[in-house]
Coordinates of C-alpha atoms in Angstrom, one line a residue:
Chain A
X1 CA 197.9 -18.2 37.1
X2 CA 195.6 -20.9 37.9
X3 CA 193.0 -18.5 39.4
X4 CA 190.1 -20.9 38.6
X5 CA 191.0 -22.4 42.0
X6 CA 190.2 -19.2 43.8
X7 CA 186.5 -19.2 44.2
X8 CA 185.2 -16.3 46.5
X9 CA 182.8 -17.3 49.4
X10 CA 183.7 -20.9 49.5
X11 CA 182.1 -22.9 52.3
X12 CA 185.4 -23.6 54.0
X13 CA 187.1 -21.8 56.9
X14 CA 189.3 -19.0 56.1
X15 CA 192.6 -19.2 57.9
X16 CA 195.5 -17.0 58.4
X17 CA 198.8 -18.9 58.9
X18 CA 202.2 -17.4 59.7
X19 CA 204.9 -19.6 57.9
X20 CA 208.2 -18.9 59.5
X21 CA 210.2 -17.1 60.6
X22 CA 211.5 -20.6 61.7
X23 CA 210.3 -22.9 59.1
X24 CA 212.6 -25.6 57.3
X25 CA 211.4 -24.6 54.0
X26 CA 211.8 -20.9 54.0
X27 CA 215.5 -21.2 53.8
X28 CA 216.3 -19.1 56.6
X29 CA 214.2 -16.6 58.5
X30 CA 211.8 -15.4 55.8
X31 CA 208.1 -15.3 57.1
X32 CA 205.0 -15.6 54.9
X33 CA 201.7 -14.3 56.2
X34 CA 199.3 -16.6 54.3
X35 CA 195.6 -16.2 54.0
X36 CA 194.1 -19.7 53.0
X37 CA 190.7 -21.4 52.5
X38 CA 191.6 -25.0 53.1
X39 CA 194.4 -25.8 50.9
X40 CA 194.0 -23.0 48.5
X41 CA 196.0 -20.0 49.2
X42 CA 194.2 -16.7 48.4
X43 CA 197.1 -14.4 49.4
X44 CA 200.6 -14.7 50.9
X45 CA 202.6 -11.7 51.9
X46 CA 206.3 -12.1 52.6
X47 CA 207.7 -10.5 55.8
X48 CA 211.3 -9.6 55.8
X49 CA 213.8 -7.9 58.1
X50 CA 214.4 -10.9 60.6
X51 CA 218.0 -10.8 59.4
X52 CA 218.6 -7.2 58.8
X53 CA 222.1 -6.7 59.9
X54 CA 222.7 -3.2 58.6
X55 CA 225.5 -4.2 56.4
X56 CA 225.1 -1.2 54.2
X57 CA 225.4 1.1 57.1
X58 CA 228.6 -0.8 58.2
X59 CA 230.1 -0.1 54.8
X60 CA 230.2 3.7 55.8
X61 CA 232.1 2.8 59.0
X62 CA 234.8 0.7 57.8
X63 CA 237.6 1.2 55.2
X64 CA 237.4 0.2 51.6
X65 CA 239.2 -3.1 51.9
X66 CA 237.8 -3.7 55.4
X67 CA 234.2 -4.2 53.9
X68 CA 235.3 -7.2 51.9
X69 CA 234.5 -9.7 54.6
X70 CA 231.1 -8.2 55.2
X71 CA 230.3 -8.9 51.5
X72 CA 231.0 -12.6 52.5
X73 CA 227.9 -12.3 54.8
X74 CA 225.7 -10.7 52.3
X75 CA 225.6 -13.9 50.4
X76 CA 227.2 -16.7 52.2
X77 CA 226.2 -19.5 50.0
X78 CA 228.3 -17.9 47.0
X79 CA 230.8 -15.6 49.0
X80 CA 233.3 -15.5 46.1
X81 CA 230.9 -13.9 43.8
X82 CA 229.8 -11.5 46.5
X83 CA 233.5 -10.5 47.1
X84 CA 234.0 -10.3 43.4
X85 CA 231.0 -7.9 42.8
X86 CA 232.2 -5.4 45.5
X87 CA 235.8 -5.5 44.3
X88 CA 234.9 -5.0 40.6
X89 CA 232.8 -2.0 41.9
X90 CA 235.8 -0.4 43.9
X91 CA 238.1 -1.2 41.0
X92 CA 235.7 0.8 38.6
X93 CA 235.7 3.7 40.9
X94 CA 239.5 3.7 41.2
X95 CA 239.6 3.5 37.4
X96 CA 237.3 6.5 37.0
X97 CA 240.3 8.7 37.6
X98 CA 243.5 7.8 35.5
X99 CA 245.7 8.9 38.6
X100 CA 244.4 6.0 40.6
X101 CA 243.9 3.5 38.0
X102 CA 244.4 -0.1 38.9
X103 CA 245.3 -2.9 36.6
X104 CA 244.3 -6.2 37.8
X105 CA 247.0 -8.9 36.9
X106 CA 245.8 -11.3 34.2
X107 CA 246.4 -14.3 36.3
X108 CA 244.3 -12.9 39.1
X109 CA 241.4 -12.4 36.6
X110 CA 241.7 -16.1 35.6
X111 CA 241.7 -17.1 39.2
X112 CA 238.7 -14.9 39.9
X113 CA 236.7 -16.7 37.2
X114 CA 237.8 -20.1 38.5
X115 CA 236.8 -19.4 42.2
X116 CA 233.5 -17.6 41.0
X117 CA 232.3 -20.4 38.8
X118 CA 233.5 -23.1 41.3
X119 CA 231.3 -21.2 44.0
X120 CA 228.4 -21.0 41.5
X121 CA 228.4 -24.8 41.1
X122 CA 228.4 -25.3 44.8
X123 CA 225.8 -22.5 45.2
X124 CA 223.3 -24.0 42.5
X125 CA 224.0 -27.5 44.2
X126 CA 222.6 -26.1 47.4
X127 CA 219.7 -24.3 45.4
X128 CA 218.5 -27.6 43.5
X129 CA 219.3 -30.0 46.5
X130 CA 217.4 -27.7 48.8
X131 CA 214.4 -27.3 46.3
X132 CA 214.3 -31.3 46.2
X133 CA 214.5 -31.6 49.9
X134 CA 211.7 -29.2 50.4
X135 CA 209.6 -31.4 48.0
X136 CA 210.5 -34.3 50.1
X137 CA 213.3 -35.8 48.4
X138 CA 216.1 -35.7 51.0
X139 CA 218.8 -37.9 49.1
X140 CA 219.6 -35.4 46.3
X141 CA 220.6 -32.8 48.8
X142 CA 223.0 -35.1 50.3
X143 CA 224.5 -35.8 47.0
X144 CA 224.8 -32.0 46.5
X145 CA 226.4 -31.5 49.9
X146 CA 229.0 -34.1 49.2
X147 CA 230.0 -32.4 46.0
X148 CA 230.0 -29.0 47.8
X149 CA 232.3 -30.3 50.4
X150 CA 234.7 -31.1 47.5
X151 CA 234.7 -27.6 46.3
X152 CA 235.1 -26.4 50.0
X153 CA 238.2 -28.5 50.2
X154 CA 239.7 -26.6 47.3
X155 CA 238.7 -23.2 48.9
X156 CA 240.0 -24.3 52.1
X157 CA 243.5 -25.0 50.8
X158 CA 243.2 -21.9 48.8
X159 CA 242.5 -19.3 51.5
X160 CA 241.7 -21.1 54.8
X161 CA 238.2 -20.8 55.0
X162 CA 235.2 -23.1 54.0
X163 CA 232.2 -20.5 53.9
X164 CA 233.2 -17.0 54.2
X165 CA 236.5 -16.5 52.1
X166 CA 237.5 -13.2 51.9
X167 CA 239.6 -14.3 48.9
X168 CA 239.0 -11.9 46.2
X169 CA 240.5 -8.5 47.0
X170 CA 240.5 -5.1 45.5
X171 CA 243.0 -5.3 42.9
X172 CA 243.2 -8.9 42.7
X173 CA 242.9 -12.1 44.8
X174 CA 244.5 -12.6 48.3
X175 CA 246.6 -15.7 47.6
X176 CA 248.0 -17.4 44.5
X177 CA 247.2 -21.1 43.7
X178 CA 248.8 -23.7 46.0
X179 CA 251.1 -26.3 44.3
X180 CA 249.0 -29.0 42.5
X181 CA 245.8 -26.9 42.5
X182 CA 245.3 -27.0 38.8
X183 CA 245.5 -30.5 38.6
X184 CA 243.1 -30.8 41.6
X185 CA 240.5 -28.6 40.2
X186 CA 240.8 -30.3 36.8
X187 CA 240.3 -33.8 38.5
X188 CA 237.3 -32.5 40.5
X189 CA 235.6 -31.3 37.4
X190 CA 236.0 -34.7 35.9
X191 CA 234.7 -36.5 39.0
X192 CA 231.8 -33.8 39.2
X193 CA 230.6 -34.6 35.8
X194 CA 230.2 -38.2 36.7
X195 CA 228.4 -37.3 39.8
X196 CA 226.4 -34.9 38.1
X197 CA 224.9 -37.2 35.7
X198 CA 224.0 -39.5 38.6
X199 CA 222.3 -36.7 40.4
X200 CA 220.2 -35.9 37.2
X201 CA 219.1 -39.6 36.9
X202 CA 218.2 -39.4 40.6
X203 CA 215.9 -36.4 40.6
X204 CA 215.7 -34.3 37.5
X205 CA 213.8 -37.1 35.6
X206 CA 212.1 -38.3 38.5
X207 CA 208.5 -38.4 37.7
X208 CA 207.1 -37.2 41.1
X209 CA 209.5 -34.4 41.4
X210 CA 208.7 -33.3 37.8
X211 CA 204.9 -33.4 38.4
X212 CA 205.2 -31.3 41.5
X213 CA 207.2 -28.6 39.5
X214 CA 205.7 -28.7 36.1
X215 CA 203.4 -25.7 35.2
X216 CA 203.5 -24.4 38.8
X217 CA 203.7 -20.6 39.0
X218 CA 204.9 -19.8 35.5
X219 CA 206.3 -16.4 34.9
X220 CA 206.1 -14.9 31.4
X221 CA 209.0 -13.1 29.9
X222 CA 207.0 -9.7 30.2
X223 CA 206.0 -10.4 33.7
X224 CA 209.7 -11.4 34.7
X225 CA 211.1 -8.2 33.2
X226 CA 208.2 -6.1 34.8
X227 CA 209.0 -7.6 38.4
X228 CA 212.6 -7.0 37.8
X229 CA 213.7 -10.7 38.3
X230 CA 217.4 -11.3 37.6
X231 CA 219.8 -14.2 36.9
X232 CA 218.4 -17.5 36.6
X233 CA 215.0 -16.8 37.4
X234 CA 214.9 -14.2 34.6
X235 CA 216.4 -16.7 32.2
X236 CA 214.0 -19.5 33.0
X237 CA 211.2 -17.3 31.8
X238 CA 213.0 -17.2 28.3
X239 CA 214.6 -14.0 28.5
X240 CA 218.3 -14.3 26.9
X241 CA 220.3 -12.0 29.3
X242 CA 223.4 -12.5 31.3
X243 CA 225.6 -10.0 32.6
X244 CA 228.7 -12.3 32.0
X245 CA 227.9 -12.0 28.3
X246 CA 226.1 -8.8 27.7
X247 CA 228.1 -6.5 30.0
X248 CA 231.3 -8.4 30.6
X249 CA 233.6 -7.8 33.4
X250 CA 236.8 -9.2 34.0
X251 CA 237.9 -11.8 31.3
X252 CA 234.2 -13.1 30.8
X253 CA 234.2 -11.3 27.5
X254 CA 237.0 -13.7 26.1
X255 CA 235.3 -16.8 27.4
X256 CA 232.3 -16.7 25.3
X257 CA 229.6 -17.6 27.9
X258 CA 226.7 -19.7 26.7
X259 CA 223.3 -18.6 28.2
X260 CA 220.8 -21.3 28.9
X261 CA 217.1 -20.1 28.9
X262 CA 214.0 -21.8 29.8
X263 CA 211.9 -23.7 27.2
X264 CA 209.3 -25.4 29.0
X265 CA 211.5 -28.4 29.9
X266 CA 208.9 -30.3 31.8
X267 CA 207.1 -31.6 28.8
X268 CA 203.6 -31.6 28.0
X269 CA 202.2 -30.0 31.4
X270 CA 205.2 -27.6 31.6
X271 CA 205.0 -24.0 30.8
X272 CA 208.0 -21.6 29.9
X273 CA 209.0 -20.1 33.3
X274 CA 207.5 -22.6 35.8
X275 CA 209.3 -24.0 38.5
X276 CA 210.8 -26.8 36.6
X277 CA 212.3 -24.5 34.2
X278 CA 213.8 -22.6 37.1
X279 CA 215.3 -25.7 38.3
X280 CA 216.6 -26.9 35.1
X281 CA 218.3 -23.5 33.9
X282 CA 220.4 -24.0 37.2
X283 CA 221.5 -27.3 36.3
X284 CA 222.5 -26.1 32.8
X285 CA 224.4 -23.2 34.3
X286 CA 226.3 -25.7 36.4
X287 CA 227.4 -27.3 33.2
X288 CA 228.3 -24.1 31.6
X289 CA 230.4 -23.1 34.7
X290 CA 232.3 -26.4 34.5
X291 CA 233.3 -25.3 30.8
X292 CA 234.2 -21.8 31.8
X293 CA 236.6 -23.2 34.6
X294 CA 238.2 -25.4 32.3
X295 CA 238.6 -22.5 29.8
X296 CA 239.9 -20.3 32.5
X297 CA 242.6 -23.0 33.5
X298 CA 243.6 -23.1 29.9
X299 CA 244.1 -19.3 29.8
X300 CA 245.9 -19.2 33.2
X301 CA 249.2 -17.5 32.6
X302 CA 252.3 -18.9 34.4
X303 CA 253.0 -17.7 38.1
X304 CA 255.4 -14.6 38.3
X305 CA 257.9 -14.0 41.0
X306 CA 256.4 -10.5 41.8
X307 CA 252.8 -10.6 43.1
X308 CA 252.1 -7.2 41.2
X309 CA 253.3 -8.5 37.8
X310 CA 250.7 -7.3 35.4
X311 CA 250.7 -10.7 33.6
X312 CA 251.4 -13.6 36.3
X313 CA 251.0 -11.8 39.6
X314 CA 247.9 -12.1 41.6
X315 CA 247.5 -8.7 43.5
X316 CA 248.0 -5.4 42.2
X317 CA 249.3 -2.7 44.6
X318 CA 246.2 -0.6 45.6
X319 CA 247.2 0.6 49.0
X320 CA 248.1 4.1 48.0
X321 CA 245.0 4.4 45.7
X322 CA 242.6 3.4 48.6
X323 CA 243.9 5.9 50.9
X324 CA 242.9 8.6 48.4
X325 CA 240.4 7.2 45.9
X326 CA 238.6 9.7 43.3
X327 CA 235.4 11.4 44.2
X328 CA 232.3 10.2 42.4
X329 CA 229.8 7.5 42.1
X330 CA 229.9 4.2 40.2
X331 CA 227.2 1.6 39.5
X332 CA 228.6 -1.9 38.5
X333 CA 226.6 -5.1 38.2
X334 CA 228.0 -8.6 38.1
X335 CA 226.3 -11.9 37.6
X336 CA 226.1 -13.9 41.0
X337 CA 224.4 -17.4 41.2
X338 CA 221.2 -15.7 42.5
X339 CA 221.1 -13.1 39.6
X340 CA 222.7 -9.7 39.3
X341 CA 224.6 -8.3 42.2
X342 CA 224.9 -4.7 41.7
X343 CA 226.7 -2.0 43.8
X344 CA 226.3 1.7 43.9
X345 CA 229.4 3.1 45.6
X346 CA 229.6 6.9 46.5
X347 CA 233.0 8.2 47.4
X348 CA 233.9 11.5 48.9
X349 CA 237.4 10.9 48.5
X350 CA 238.2 9.7 52.0
X351 CA 239.5 6.4 53.4
X352 CA 236.0 5.1 53.8
X353 CA 233.0 4.9 51.4
X354 CA 230.5 7.5 51.7
X355 CA 227.8 5.1 50.7
X356 CA 227.5 1.5 49.7
X357 CA 224.4 0.3 48.2
X358 CA 223.9 -3.2 47.2
X359 CA 221.1 -4.8 45.2
X360 CA 220.8 -8.5 45.0
X361 CA 218.9 -11.3 43.1
X362 CA 216.9 -12.6 46.0
X363 CA 215.6 -9.1 46.8
X364 CA 214.1 -9.1 43.3
X365 CA 212.7 -12.5 43.5
X366 CA 210.8 -12.0 46.8
X367 CA 209.0 -9.2 45.3
X368 CA 207.0 -11.3 42.9
X369 CA 206.1 -13.8 45.6
X370 CA 202.8 -12.0 46.5
X371 CA 201.9 -12.0 42.8
X372 CA 202.6 -15.6 42.2
X373 CA 201.0 -17.0 45.6
X374 CA 197.4 -16.3 44.7
X375 CA 195.1 -19.2 43.8
X376 CA 197.7 -21.8 44.5
X377 CA 197.7 -24.8 46.6
X378 CA 199.5 -24.6 50.0
X379 CA 202.1 -27.3 49.0
X380 CA 203.0 -25.2 45.9
X381 CA 204.3 -22.3 48.2
X382 CA 207.3 -24.5 49.1
X383 CA 208.1 -25.4 45.5
X384 CA 207.9 -21.7 44.6
X385 CA 210.3 -20.5 47.4
X386 CA 212.6 -23.5 46.6
X387 CA 212.6 -22.6 42.9
X388 CA 213.4 -19.0 43.3
X389 CA 216.4 -20.0 45.4
X390 CA 216.3 -17.2 47.9
X391 CA 218.9 -16.6 50.6
X392 CA 217.6 -14.3 53.4
X393 CA 220.6 -12.1 54.1
X394 CA 220.4 -11.2 50.5
X395 CA 217.0 -9.9 51.0
X396 CA 217.5 -8.1 54.4
X397 CA 221.2 -7.4 54.2
Chain B
X1 CA 226.4 -49.0 85.1
X2 CA 227.3 -52.5 86.2
X3 CA 226.8 -55.6 84.3
X4 CA 225.8 -58.4 86.8
X5 CA 225.2 -61.1 84.2
X6 CA 224.5 -61.5 80.5
X7 CA 221.7 -59.1 79.6
X8 CA 221.3 -57.9 83.3
X9 CA 222.4 -54.5 84.0
X10 CA 222.0 -52.6 87.4
X11 CA 222.1 -48.8 87.3
X12 CA 220.5 -45.8 88.8
X13 CA 217.3 -44.5 87.3
X14 CA 219.0 -41.2 86.9
X15 CA 222.2 -42.5 85.2
X16 CA 219.8 -44.4 82.9
X17 CA 217.6 -41.5 82.0
X18 CA 220.8 -39.4 81.3
X19 CA 222.4 -42.1 79.3
X20 CA 219.4 -42.1 77.0
X21 CA 219.2 -38.3 76.7
X22 CA 222.9 -38.1 75.9
X23 CA 222.6 -40.4 73.1
X24 CA 219.4 -39.0 71.3
X25 CA 219.9 -35.2 71.3
X26 CA 217.4 -34.2 68.8
X27 CA 218.1 -30.7 67.5
X28 CA 215.8 -28.0 66.2
X29 CA 216.4 -27.3 62.5
X30 CA 216.9 -23.7 63.1
X31 CA 219.3 -21.6 61.0
X32 CA 219.3 -17.9 60.8
X33 CA 222.4 -16.9 58.8
X34 CA 225.8 -18.3 57.5
X35 CA 226.4 -20.8 60.3
X36 CA 223.2 -22.5 59.1
X37 CA 225.2 -23.7 56.0
X38 CA 227.7 -25.1 58.3
X39 CA 225.2 -26.6 60.4
X40 CA 223.5 -28.2 57.4
X41 CA 226.9 -29.5 56.2
X42 CA 227.5 -31.0 59.6
X43 CA 224.4 -33.0 59.1
X44 CA 225.5 -33.9 55.6
X45 CA 227.3 -36.8 54.3
X46 CA 231.0 -36.3 55.5
X47 CA 230.5 -35.2 59.1
X48 CA 227.2 -37.0 59.5
X49 CA 225.9 -36.0 63.0
X50 CA 223.1 -38.7 62.8
X51 CA 225.8 -41.2 64.1
X52 CA 225.7 -39.3 67.4
X53 CA 221.9 -39.9 67.8
X54 CA 221.4 -36.3 66.5
X55 CA 218.5 -35.8 64.2
X56 CA 217.1 -32.6 62.9
X57 CA 213.5 -31.8 63.9
X58 CA 211.4 -29.2 62.4
X59 CA 209.4 -28.3 65.4
X60 CA 210.7 -27.2 68.7
X61 CA 208.3 -29.4 70.5
X62 CA 210.2 -32.5 69.5
X63 CA 213.7 -31.1 70.1
X64 CA 216.0 -31.3 73.0
X65 CA 218.6 -29.2 71.8
X66 CA 218.6 -25.7 70.0
X67 CA 221.6 -24.8 68.0
X68 CA 221.4 -21.0 67.4
X69 CA 223.1 -20.9 64.1
X70 CA 223.6 -17.3 63.0
X71 CA 223.0 -13.8 63.8
X72 CA 220.1 -12.9 65.9
X73 CA 218.7 -9.6 65.2
X74 CA 216.3 -7.4 67.6
X75 CA 213.4 -8.4 65.4
X76 CA 214.2 -12.3 65.6
X77 CA 215.1 -12.1 69.2
X78 CA 211.6 -12.5 70.7
X79 CA 211.0 -15.2 68.2
X80 CA 214.0 -17.1 69.4
X81 CA 212.6 -16.9 73.1
X82 CA 209.4 -18.2 72.1
X83 CA 211.0 -21.1 70.3
X84 CA 213.0 -21.9 73.2
X85 CA 210.0 -21.7 75.5
X86 CA 208.1 -24.1 73.2
X87 CA 210.8 -26.8 73.6
X88 CA 210.1 -29.4 76.3
X89 CA 212.4 -29.7 79.4
X90 CA 215.1 -30.6 79.8
X91 CA 216.3 -28.5 77.1
X92 CA 219.9 -27.3 75.9
X93 CA 221.3 -24.5 73.9
X94 CA 224.3 -24.3 71.9
X95 CA 225.4 -20.9 70.6
X96 CA 227.2 -21.5 67.5
X97 CA 229.5 -18.8 66.0
X98 CA 230.6 -15.4 67.0
X99 CA 227.3 -13.6 66.0
X100 CA 225.2 -15.8 68.5
X101 CA 227.9 -15.5 71.0
X102 CA 228.6 -11.9 71.0
X103 CA 227.3 -10.2 67.9
X104 CA 230.5 -10.9 66.1
X105 CA 231.5 -8.7 63.2
X106 CA 228.3 -6.8 63.6
X107 CA 228.6 -6.0 67.2
X108 CA 230.3 -2.8 66.9
X109 CA 228.4 -0.8 64.1
X110 CA 225.3 -2.5 63.5
X111 CA 222.1 -1.0 65.1
X112 CA 219.8 -4.0 64.5
X113 CA 221.9 -7.0 65.8
X114 CA 221.6 -8.5 69.3
X115 CA 224.9 -8.8 70.9
X116 CA 224.7 -12.4 72.0
X117 CA 221.7 -14.6 72.3
X118 CA 222.5 -15.3 76.0
X119 CA 220.6 -12.0 76.6
X120 CA 217.5 -13.7 75.8
X121 CA 218.0 -17.6 76.6
X122 CA 220.5 -19.4 78.7
X123 CA 223.3 -20.8 76.7
X124 CA 225.1 -24.1 77.7
X125 CA 228.0 -24.2 75.1
X126 CA 229.6 -21.4 73.2
X127 CA 231.4 -22.3 69.9
X128 CA 233.6 -19.6 68.5
X129 CA 234.3 -19.2 65.0
X130 CA 232.8 -17.2 62.0
X131 CA 231.6 -19.7 61.2
X132 CA 232.8 -22.6 63.1
X133 CA 234.0 -25.5 61.2
X134 CA 231.9 -28.8 61.5
X135 CA 234.5 -30.2 63.6
X136 CA 234.2 -27.4 66.1
X137 CA 230.3 -27.9 66.2
X138 CA 230.8 -31.6 66.9
X139 CA 233.3 -30.8 69.5
X140 CA 230.8 -28.4 71.1
X141 CA 228.1 -31.0 71.1
X142 CA 230.6 -33.5 72.9
X143 CA 231.0 -30.8 75.4
X144 CA 227.3 -30.5 75.6
X145 CA 227.0 -34.4 76.1
X146 CA 229.2 -34.1 79.1
X147 CA 226.7 -31.8 80.7
X148 CA 223.7 -34.0 79.5
X149 CA 225.4 -37.0 81.2
X150 CA 225.6 -35.1 84.6
X151 CA 221.9 -34.1 84.4
X152 CA 219.9 -35.5 87.2
X153 CA 216.0 -35.8 86.6
X154 CA 215.2 -37.1 90.0
X155 CA 218.2 -36.4 92.1
X156 CA 219.8 -33.1 93.2
X157 CA 220.4 -30.7 90.3
X158 CA 223.5 -28.8 90.5
X159 CA 224.1 -25.9 88.5
X160 CA 226.7 -26.1 86.0
X161 CA 228.8 -23.3 84.6
X162 CA 228.7 -22.7 80.9
X163 CA 231.3 -24.2 78.7
X164 CA 233.4 -22.9 75.7
X165 CA 234.0 -25.5 73.4
X166 CA 237.7 -26.3 72.7
X167 CA 238.6 -25.1 76.5
X168 CA 239.4 -27.7 79.0
X169 CA 238.3 -25.9 82.1
X170 CA 235.0 -23.9 82.2
X171 CA 235.5 -20.4 83.5
X172 CA 233.0 -18.5 85.5
X173 CA 229.4 -19.4 86.3
X174 CA 226.7 -18.6 84.0
X175 CA 225.6 -14.8 83.8
X176 CA 221.7 -15.7 83.3
X177 CA 219.4 -16.4 86.1
X178 CA 217.0 -18.7 84.0
X179 CA 219.2 -21.8 84.5
X180 CA 218.1 -22.0 88.1
X181 CA 214.6 -21.5 87.2
X182 CA 214.3 -24.2 84.7
X183 CA 216.3 -27.0 86.5

């Protein structure tokens, strides 16, 4: 922390600012109560709850499969991963009793990896683009959006929606690939790599951008673990941890996920775990996702005639199991773009969940804000919010 | 408007003002939830609403149009009202998506979601969808531009019924009373 900036009893005028809930740089309706002395922030306290939609409560009111569309709205920037987290959790519940065990077809598992990683790419593009936009560079955001549109086109052909997909279902995926989808995804990846290089030239090595981010709000590995950071924010601090590799679900165990970690990429002024590291780790994850999609396309078994075929089908039969699931409690965590998305599901053996509890990456990230936003410049607040890539409904739910 | 000669145009003051307003609808960069991403993508490179004279503004004081993109909770509702009051008149409101229209998927079970933003601010155009596609948003904006064109600064102002984007004939008059007060 640059606490040397924080001098008590300065001759300035102390102010209390309210940043948000409507503010272009707070990524939604987050509100920060800022105590500042001129340009120096002495304290900033996040105020959440402006988008609390009681999604967990709704989980107790709807049937098992009906909750999947609501998971879209928990994290709309990466709805596929949000669907996947819930469905993996429900499948773990069903598998806890051999009588109701469900085996997801292998083709469906490959499709899940493809859509989840595609969505990770488009989510990280929004994250890094919005961060650059917050720092005053509008063009990279447009480049990111152009690529996101290409991913949206693929998803739209796949499931008919651009943003809230409801594609991953309990026991598989809702639809098989449309004709020519493999070639389209492969050609998108080729085009994307070219565009991605251009994106890096435009902003990653931009000196102004780098200077704005280097050394700002570094989080050490111990701090990151102590504050419960997850996902890219944790890895940026140098902690080598990824659920996809260390507690694999689906077919991630076979893919050999390579995990990028922060190393102080900004050079001489950079520190491990600063805003620039959080930015670069996301870019490296995009590259890794491209590799994973290619790998999953290679492993994709040919389509079978029957949808519930264990190899080439796309949807196992789960209707009977979901009417009478086993009693019990499961805890499952998956790796979403904003970090671990974990579900605790309690079942009393009925048609509806007894309790659905969801823990998300942005919620962890917003916890450390008050700790980081002390003795920094006012303009760095925007950098910090952008670098942690928060999505407000993930915090409030 | 009539062109009398080259570079001479005769028109009524009201028509001229309405023409200007119609082609420069600055909108408030205000996104609460999922629809905000579609709003951003509508402003993005493919749909590019800049070509319609729509430029995002970060402050309500510079905006003519508020696109309520996303769920409004009870905690947020009074802030939305404050934002609307800070906008300069004439001001317009587009309710984008099911949540802002009626509470959408959250209306039945959620205890914290406002069932329709029109309980707090008067809405001119409703756009259905969860979330609406960018094409639907642009269609709603075109429906709004019809209204803006009919807006009279000096002349007699008639009260318009609200519009649902995608429907030819508007049905019913506006439920709120604020419309009369503001025009």
